[in-house]
PDB file of C-alpha atoms in Angstrom:
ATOM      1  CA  UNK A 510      11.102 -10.996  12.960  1.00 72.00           C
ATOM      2  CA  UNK A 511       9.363  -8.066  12.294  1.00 78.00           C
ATOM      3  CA  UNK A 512      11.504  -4.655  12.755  1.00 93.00           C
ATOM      4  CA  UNK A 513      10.585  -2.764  16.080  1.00 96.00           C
ATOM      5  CA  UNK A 514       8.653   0.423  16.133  1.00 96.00           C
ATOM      6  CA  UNK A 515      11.587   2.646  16.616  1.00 96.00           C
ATOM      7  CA  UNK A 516      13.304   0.957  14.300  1.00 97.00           C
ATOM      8  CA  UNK A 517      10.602   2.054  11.544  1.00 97.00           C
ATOM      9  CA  UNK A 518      10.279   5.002  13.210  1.00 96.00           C
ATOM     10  CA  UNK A 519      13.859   5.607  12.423  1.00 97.00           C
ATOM     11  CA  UNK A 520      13.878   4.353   8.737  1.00 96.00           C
ATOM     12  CA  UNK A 521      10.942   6.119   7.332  1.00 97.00           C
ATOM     13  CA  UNK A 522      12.482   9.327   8.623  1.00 97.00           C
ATOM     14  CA  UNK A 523      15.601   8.625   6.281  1.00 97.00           C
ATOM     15  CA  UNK A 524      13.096   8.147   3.447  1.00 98.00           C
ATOM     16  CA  UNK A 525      10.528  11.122   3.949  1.00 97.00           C
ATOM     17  CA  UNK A 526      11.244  15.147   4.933  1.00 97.00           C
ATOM     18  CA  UNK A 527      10.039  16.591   8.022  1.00 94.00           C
ATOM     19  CA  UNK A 528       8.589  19.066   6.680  1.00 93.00           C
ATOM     20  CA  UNK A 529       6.006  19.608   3.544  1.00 89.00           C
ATOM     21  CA  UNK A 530       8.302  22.552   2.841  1.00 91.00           C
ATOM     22  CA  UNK A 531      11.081  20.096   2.102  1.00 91.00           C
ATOM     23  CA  UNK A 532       9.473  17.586   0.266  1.00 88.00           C
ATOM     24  CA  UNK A 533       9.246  20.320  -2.910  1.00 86.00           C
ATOM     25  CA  UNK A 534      12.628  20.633  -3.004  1.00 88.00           C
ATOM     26  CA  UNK A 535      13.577  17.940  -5.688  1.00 87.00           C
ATOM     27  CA  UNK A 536      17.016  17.520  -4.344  1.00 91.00           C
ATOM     28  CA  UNK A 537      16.460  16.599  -0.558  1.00 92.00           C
ATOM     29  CA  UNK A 538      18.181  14.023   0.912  1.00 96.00           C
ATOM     30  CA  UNK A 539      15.127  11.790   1.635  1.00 96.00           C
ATOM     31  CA  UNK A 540      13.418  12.295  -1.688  1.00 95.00           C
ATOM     32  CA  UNK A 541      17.046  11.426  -3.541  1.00 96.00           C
ATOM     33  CA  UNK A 542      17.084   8.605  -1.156  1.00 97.00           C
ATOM     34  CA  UNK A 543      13.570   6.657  -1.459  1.00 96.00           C
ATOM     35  CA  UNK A 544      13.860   7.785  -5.471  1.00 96.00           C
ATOM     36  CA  UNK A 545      16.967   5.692  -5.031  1.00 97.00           C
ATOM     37  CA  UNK A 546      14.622   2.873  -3.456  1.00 98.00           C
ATOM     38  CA  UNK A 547      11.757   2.566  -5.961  1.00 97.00           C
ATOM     39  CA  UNK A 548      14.750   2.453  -8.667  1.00 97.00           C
ATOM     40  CA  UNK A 549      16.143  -0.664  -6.865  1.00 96.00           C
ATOM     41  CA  UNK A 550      12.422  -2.326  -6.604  1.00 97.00           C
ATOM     42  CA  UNK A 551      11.508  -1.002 -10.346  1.00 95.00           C
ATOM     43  CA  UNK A 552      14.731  -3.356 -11.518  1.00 95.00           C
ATOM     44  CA  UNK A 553      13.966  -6.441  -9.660  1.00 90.00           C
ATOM     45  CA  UNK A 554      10.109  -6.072 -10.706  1.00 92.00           C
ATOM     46  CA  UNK A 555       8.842  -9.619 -11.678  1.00 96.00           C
ATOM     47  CA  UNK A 556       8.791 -10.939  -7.763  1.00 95.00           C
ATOM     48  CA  UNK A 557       6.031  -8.493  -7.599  1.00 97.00           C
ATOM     49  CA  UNK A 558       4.760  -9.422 -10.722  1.00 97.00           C
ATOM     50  CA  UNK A 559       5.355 -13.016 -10.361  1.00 97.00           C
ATOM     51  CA  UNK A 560       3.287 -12.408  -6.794  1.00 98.00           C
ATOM     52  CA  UNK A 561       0.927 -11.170  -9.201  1.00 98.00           C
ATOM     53  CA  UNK A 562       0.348 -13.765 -11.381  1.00 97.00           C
ATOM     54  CA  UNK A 563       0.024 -16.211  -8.396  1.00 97.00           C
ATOM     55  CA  UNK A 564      -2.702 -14.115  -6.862  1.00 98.00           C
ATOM     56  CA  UNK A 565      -4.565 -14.500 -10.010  1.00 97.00           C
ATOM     57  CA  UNK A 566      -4.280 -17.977 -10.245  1.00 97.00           C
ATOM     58  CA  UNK A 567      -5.343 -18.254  -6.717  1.00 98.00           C
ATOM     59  CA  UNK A 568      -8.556 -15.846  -6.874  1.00 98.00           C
ATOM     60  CA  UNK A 569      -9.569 -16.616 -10.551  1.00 97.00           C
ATOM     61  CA  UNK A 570     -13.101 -14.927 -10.045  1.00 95.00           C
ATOM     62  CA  UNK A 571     -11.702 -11.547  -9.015  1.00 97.00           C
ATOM     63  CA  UNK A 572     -10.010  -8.687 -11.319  1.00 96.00           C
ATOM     64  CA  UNK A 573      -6.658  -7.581 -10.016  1.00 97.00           C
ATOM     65  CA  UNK A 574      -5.174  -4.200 -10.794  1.00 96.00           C
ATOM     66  CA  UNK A 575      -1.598  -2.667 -10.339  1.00 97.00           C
ATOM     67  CA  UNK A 576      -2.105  -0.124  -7.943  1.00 97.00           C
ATOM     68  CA  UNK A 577       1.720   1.461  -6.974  1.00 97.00           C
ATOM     69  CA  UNK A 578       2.744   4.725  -7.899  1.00 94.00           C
ATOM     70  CA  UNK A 579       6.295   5.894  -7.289  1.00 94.00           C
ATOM     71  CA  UNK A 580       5.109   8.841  -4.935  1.00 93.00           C
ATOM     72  CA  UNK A 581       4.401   6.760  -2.036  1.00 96.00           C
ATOM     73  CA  UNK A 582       5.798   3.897  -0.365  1.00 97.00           C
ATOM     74  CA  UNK A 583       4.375   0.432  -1.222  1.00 98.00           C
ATOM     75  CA  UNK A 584       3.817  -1.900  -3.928  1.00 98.00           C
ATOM     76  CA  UNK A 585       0.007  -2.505  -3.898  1.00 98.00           C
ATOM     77  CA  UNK A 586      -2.180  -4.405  -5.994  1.00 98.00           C
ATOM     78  CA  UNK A 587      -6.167  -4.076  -5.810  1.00 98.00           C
ATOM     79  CA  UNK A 588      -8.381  -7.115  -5.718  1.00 98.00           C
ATOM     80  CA  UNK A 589     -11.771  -6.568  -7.196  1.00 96.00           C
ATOM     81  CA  UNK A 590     -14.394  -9.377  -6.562  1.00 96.00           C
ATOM     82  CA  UNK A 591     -15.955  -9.311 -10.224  1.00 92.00           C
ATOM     83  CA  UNK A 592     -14.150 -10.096 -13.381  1.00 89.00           C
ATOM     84  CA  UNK A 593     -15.626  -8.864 -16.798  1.00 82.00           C
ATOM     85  CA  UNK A 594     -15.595  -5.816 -19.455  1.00 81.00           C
ATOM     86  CA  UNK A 595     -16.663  -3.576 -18.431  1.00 80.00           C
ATOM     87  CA  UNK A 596     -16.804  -4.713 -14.914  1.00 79.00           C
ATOM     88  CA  UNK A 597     -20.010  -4.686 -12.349  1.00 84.00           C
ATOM     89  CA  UNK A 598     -19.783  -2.065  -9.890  1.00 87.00           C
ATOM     90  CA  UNK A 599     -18.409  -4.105  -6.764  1.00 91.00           C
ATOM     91  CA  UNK A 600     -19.280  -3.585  -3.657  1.00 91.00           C
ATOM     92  CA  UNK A 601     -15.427  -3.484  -2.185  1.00 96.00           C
ATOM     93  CA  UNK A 602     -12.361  -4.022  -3.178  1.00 97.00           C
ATOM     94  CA  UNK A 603      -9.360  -5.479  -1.260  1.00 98.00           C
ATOM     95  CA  UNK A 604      -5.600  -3.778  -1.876  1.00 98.00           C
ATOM     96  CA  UNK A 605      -2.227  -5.736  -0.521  1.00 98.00           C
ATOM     97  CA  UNK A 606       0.446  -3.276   0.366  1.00 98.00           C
ATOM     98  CA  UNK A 607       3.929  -4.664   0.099  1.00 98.00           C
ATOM     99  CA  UNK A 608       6.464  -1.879   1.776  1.00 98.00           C
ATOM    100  CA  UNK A 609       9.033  -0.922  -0.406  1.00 98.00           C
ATOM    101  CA  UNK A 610      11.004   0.736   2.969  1.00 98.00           C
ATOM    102  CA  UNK A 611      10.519  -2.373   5.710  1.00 98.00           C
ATOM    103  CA  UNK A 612       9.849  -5.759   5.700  1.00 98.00           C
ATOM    104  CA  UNK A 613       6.091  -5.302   6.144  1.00 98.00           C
ATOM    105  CA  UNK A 614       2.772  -5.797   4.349  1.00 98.00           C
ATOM    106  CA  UNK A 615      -1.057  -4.678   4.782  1.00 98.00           C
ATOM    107  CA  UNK A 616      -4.154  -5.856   3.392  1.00 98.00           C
ATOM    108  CA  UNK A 617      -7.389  -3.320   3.794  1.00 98.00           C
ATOM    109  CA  UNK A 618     -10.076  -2.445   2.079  1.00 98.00           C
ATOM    110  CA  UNK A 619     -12.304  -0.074   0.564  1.00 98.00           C
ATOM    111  CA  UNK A 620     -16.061   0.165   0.151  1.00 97.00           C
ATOM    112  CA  UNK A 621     -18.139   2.544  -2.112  1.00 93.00           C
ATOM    113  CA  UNK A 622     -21.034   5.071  -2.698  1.00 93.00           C
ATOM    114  CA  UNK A 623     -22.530   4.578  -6.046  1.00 91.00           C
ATOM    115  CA  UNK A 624     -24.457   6.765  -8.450  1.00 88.00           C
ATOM    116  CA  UNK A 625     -26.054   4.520 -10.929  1.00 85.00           C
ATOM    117  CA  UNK A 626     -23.110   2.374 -12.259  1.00 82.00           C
ATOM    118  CA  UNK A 627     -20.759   5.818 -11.468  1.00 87.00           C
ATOM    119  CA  UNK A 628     -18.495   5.014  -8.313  1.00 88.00           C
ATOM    120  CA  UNK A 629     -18.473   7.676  -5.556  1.00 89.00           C
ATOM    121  CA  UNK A 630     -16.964   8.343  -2.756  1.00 94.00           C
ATOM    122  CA  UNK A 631     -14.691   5.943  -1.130  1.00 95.00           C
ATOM    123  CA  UNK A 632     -14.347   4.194   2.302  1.00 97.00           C
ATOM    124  CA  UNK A 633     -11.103   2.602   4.100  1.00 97.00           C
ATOM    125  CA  UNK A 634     -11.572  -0.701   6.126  1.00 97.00           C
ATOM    126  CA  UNK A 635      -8.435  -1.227   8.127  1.00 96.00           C
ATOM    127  CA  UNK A 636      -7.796  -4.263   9.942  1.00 94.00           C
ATOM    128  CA  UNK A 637      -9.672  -5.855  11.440  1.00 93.00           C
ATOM    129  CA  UNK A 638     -11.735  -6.264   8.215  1.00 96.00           C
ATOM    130  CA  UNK A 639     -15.428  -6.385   7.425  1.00 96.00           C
ATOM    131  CA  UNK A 640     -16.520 -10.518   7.881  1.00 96.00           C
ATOM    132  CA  UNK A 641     -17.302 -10.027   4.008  1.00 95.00           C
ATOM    133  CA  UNK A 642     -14.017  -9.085   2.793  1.00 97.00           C
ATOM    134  CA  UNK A 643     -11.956 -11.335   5.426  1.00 97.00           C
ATOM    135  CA  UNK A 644     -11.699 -14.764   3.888  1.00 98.00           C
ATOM    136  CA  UNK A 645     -10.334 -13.332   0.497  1.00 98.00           C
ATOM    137  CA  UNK A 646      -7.714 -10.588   2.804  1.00 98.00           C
ATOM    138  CA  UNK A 647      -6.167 -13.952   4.376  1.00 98.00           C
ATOM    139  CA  UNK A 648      -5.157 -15.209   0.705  1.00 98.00           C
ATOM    140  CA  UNK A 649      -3.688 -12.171  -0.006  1.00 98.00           C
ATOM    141  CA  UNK A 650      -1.809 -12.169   2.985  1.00 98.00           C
ATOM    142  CA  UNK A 651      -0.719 -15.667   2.834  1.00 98.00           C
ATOM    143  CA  UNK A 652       0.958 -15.252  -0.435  1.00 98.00           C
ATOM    144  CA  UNK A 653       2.434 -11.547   0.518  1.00 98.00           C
ATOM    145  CA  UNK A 654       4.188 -13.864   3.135  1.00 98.00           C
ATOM    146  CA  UNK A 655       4.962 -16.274   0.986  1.00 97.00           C
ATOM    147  CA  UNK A 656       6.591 -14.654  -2.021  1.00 97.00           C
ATOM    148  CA  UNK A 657       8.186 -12.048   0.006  1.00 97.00           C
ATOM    149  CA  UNK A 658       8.927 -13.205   3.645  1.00 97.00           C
ATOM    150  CA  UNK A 659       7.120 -10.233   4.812  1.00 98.00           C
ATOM    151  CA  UNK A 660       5.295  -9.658   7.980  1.00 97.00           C
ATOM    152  CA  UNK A 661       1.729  -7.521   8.886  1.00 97.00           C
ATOM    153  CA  UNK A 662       2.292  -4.209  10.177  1.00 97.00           C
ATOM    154  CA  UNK A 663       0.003  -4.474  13.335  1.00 96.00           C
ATOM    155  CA  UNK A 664      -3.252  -1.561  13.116  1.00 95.00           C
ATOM    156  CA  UNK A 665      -2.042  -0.356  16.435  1.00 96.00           C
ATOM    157  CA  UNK A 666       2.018   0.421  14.971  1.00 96.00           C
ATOM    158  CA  UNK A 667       0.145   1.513  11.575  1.00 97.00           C
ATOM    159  CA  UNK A 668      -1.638   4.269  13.455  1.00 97.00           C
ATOM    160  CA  UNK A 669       1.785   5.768  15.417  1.00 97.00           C
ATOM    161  CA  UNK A 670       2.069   9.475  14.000  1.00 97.00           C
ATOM    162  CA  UNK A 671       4.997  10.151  12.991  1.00 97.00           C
ATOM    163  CA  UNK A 672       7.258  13.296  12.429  1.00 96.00           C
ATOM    164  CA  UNK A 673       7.121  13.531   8.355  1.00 97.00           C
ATOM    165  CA  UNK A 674       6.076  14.738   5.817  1.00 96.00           C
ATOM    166  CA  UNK A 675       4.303  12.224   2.846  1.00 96.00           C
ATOM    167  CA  UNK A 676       2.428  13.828  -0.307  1.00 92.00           C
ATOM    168  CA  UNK A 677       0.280  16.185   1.309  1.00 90.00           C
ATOM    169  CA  UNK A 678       0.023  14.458   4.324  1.00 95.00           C
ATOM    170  CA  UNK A 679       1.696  16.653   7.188  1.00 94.00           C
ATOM    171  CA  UNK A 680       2.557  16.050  11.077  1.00 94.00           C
ATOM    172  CA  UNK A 681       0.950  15.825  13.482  1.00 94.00           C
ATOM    173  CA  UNK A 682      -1.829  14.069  11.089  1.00 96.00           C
ATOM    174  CA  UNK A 683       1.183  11.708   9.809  1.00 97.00           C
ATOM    175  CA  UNK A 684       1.316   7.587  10.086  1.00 98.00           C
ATOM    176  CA  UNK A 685       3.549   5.235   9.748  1.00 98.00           C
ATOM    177  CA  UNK A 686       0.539   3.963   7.113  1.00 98.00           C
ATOM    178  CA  UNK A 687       1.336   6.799   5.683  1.00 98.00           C
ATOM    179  CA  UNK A 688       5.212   6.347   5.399  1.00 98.00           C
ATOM    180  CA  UNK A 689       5.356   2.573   4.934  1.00 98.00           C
ATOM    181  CA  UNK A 690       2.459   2.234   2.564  1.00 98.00           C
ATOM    182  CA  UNK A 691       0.171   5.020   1.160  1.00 97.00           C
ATOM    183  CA  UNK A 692      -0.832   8.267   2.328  1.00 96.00           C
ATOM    184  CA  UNK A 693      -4.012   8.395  -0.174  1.00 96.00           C
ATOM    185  CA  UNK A 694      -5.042   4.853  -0.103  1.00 97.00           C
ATOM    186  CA  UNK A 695      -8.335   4.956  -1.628  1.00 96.00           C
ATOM    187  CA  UNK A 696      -7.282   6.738  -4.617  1.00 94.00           C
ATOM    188  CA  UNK A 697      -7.042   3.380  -6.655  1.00 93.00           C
ATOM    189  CA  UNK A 698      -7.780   2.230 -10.281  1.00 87.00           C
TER     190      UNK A 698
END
């Protein structure tokens, strides 16, 4: 069972500041805290890799990329339908989020601008997903749930503000996307 909304309410508050003001001051309790976390999920790494390697097996025409980084909140791995060096420019790409905080999990995506073969600016699909990108976002979820017991974190919950501060992200403007995944989640490989 998936945790309630005040319930995640109440734990991404333990793992982010209130304020922007704290979260530059290295030795606040929520920064020590979800420091603490990614330390834990850092040790017990090759689920996420294992996850990984099943993914592959199971979309062997796409390119997948490790997409976490230690300032946010989520594993996330990016799912690129091409495979090849160098690679095509695609026309999307898919990223699974894996919470590191709750017991939760999001697939969107992201479309781009192109220049030539030089990728521009980027565009975030949230759930409900483009009809193009849907059928390859279910197998992605389905083994999410399946390695990790995990449950989607429904659009409408995702889109709750909430009173913290993530990266540069500040409230009123802050989710609990923001919190439980990835406050800049088009800034991928």
């Amino acid at each position: 069972m998936p945790p309630s909304t005040n319930e995640l309410l109440t734990l991404v508050r333990h793992y982010w500041p209130a304020s922007y003001e704290e979260s530059l001051d290295d030795a606040h309790p929520e920064l020590k805290r979800r420091r603490e976390r990614w330390a834990q999920v850092l040790q017990e790494n090759e689920r996420w890799d294992d996850f990984r390697r099943q993914l592959g097996m199971r979309l062997p025409d796409f390119t997948l990329a490790e997409a976490s980084t230690t300032s946010q909140a989520s594993l996330r791995c990016a799912v690129y339908p091409a495979k090849g060096i160098p690679m095509q420019p695609v026309p999307w790409v898919l990223v699974g989020c894996l919470s590191i905080l709750a017991p939760v999990y999001t697939v969107y995506g992201i479309t781009f601008d192109y220049e030539g073969r030089k990728r521009g600016k980027a565009h975030l699909h949230l759930p409900p997903l483009p009809v193009a990108m849907s059928d390859t976002a279910r197998i992605i979820a389905r083994e999410l749930e399946a390695h990790f017991h995990v449950t989607a974190l429904p659009p409408e919950v995702a889109a709750l503000p909430v009173p913290v501060a993530v990266e540069w992200t500040r409230p009123p403007q802050t989710t609990l996307f923001d919190a439980l995944f990835d406050s800049d989640p088009t800034n991928i490989p």
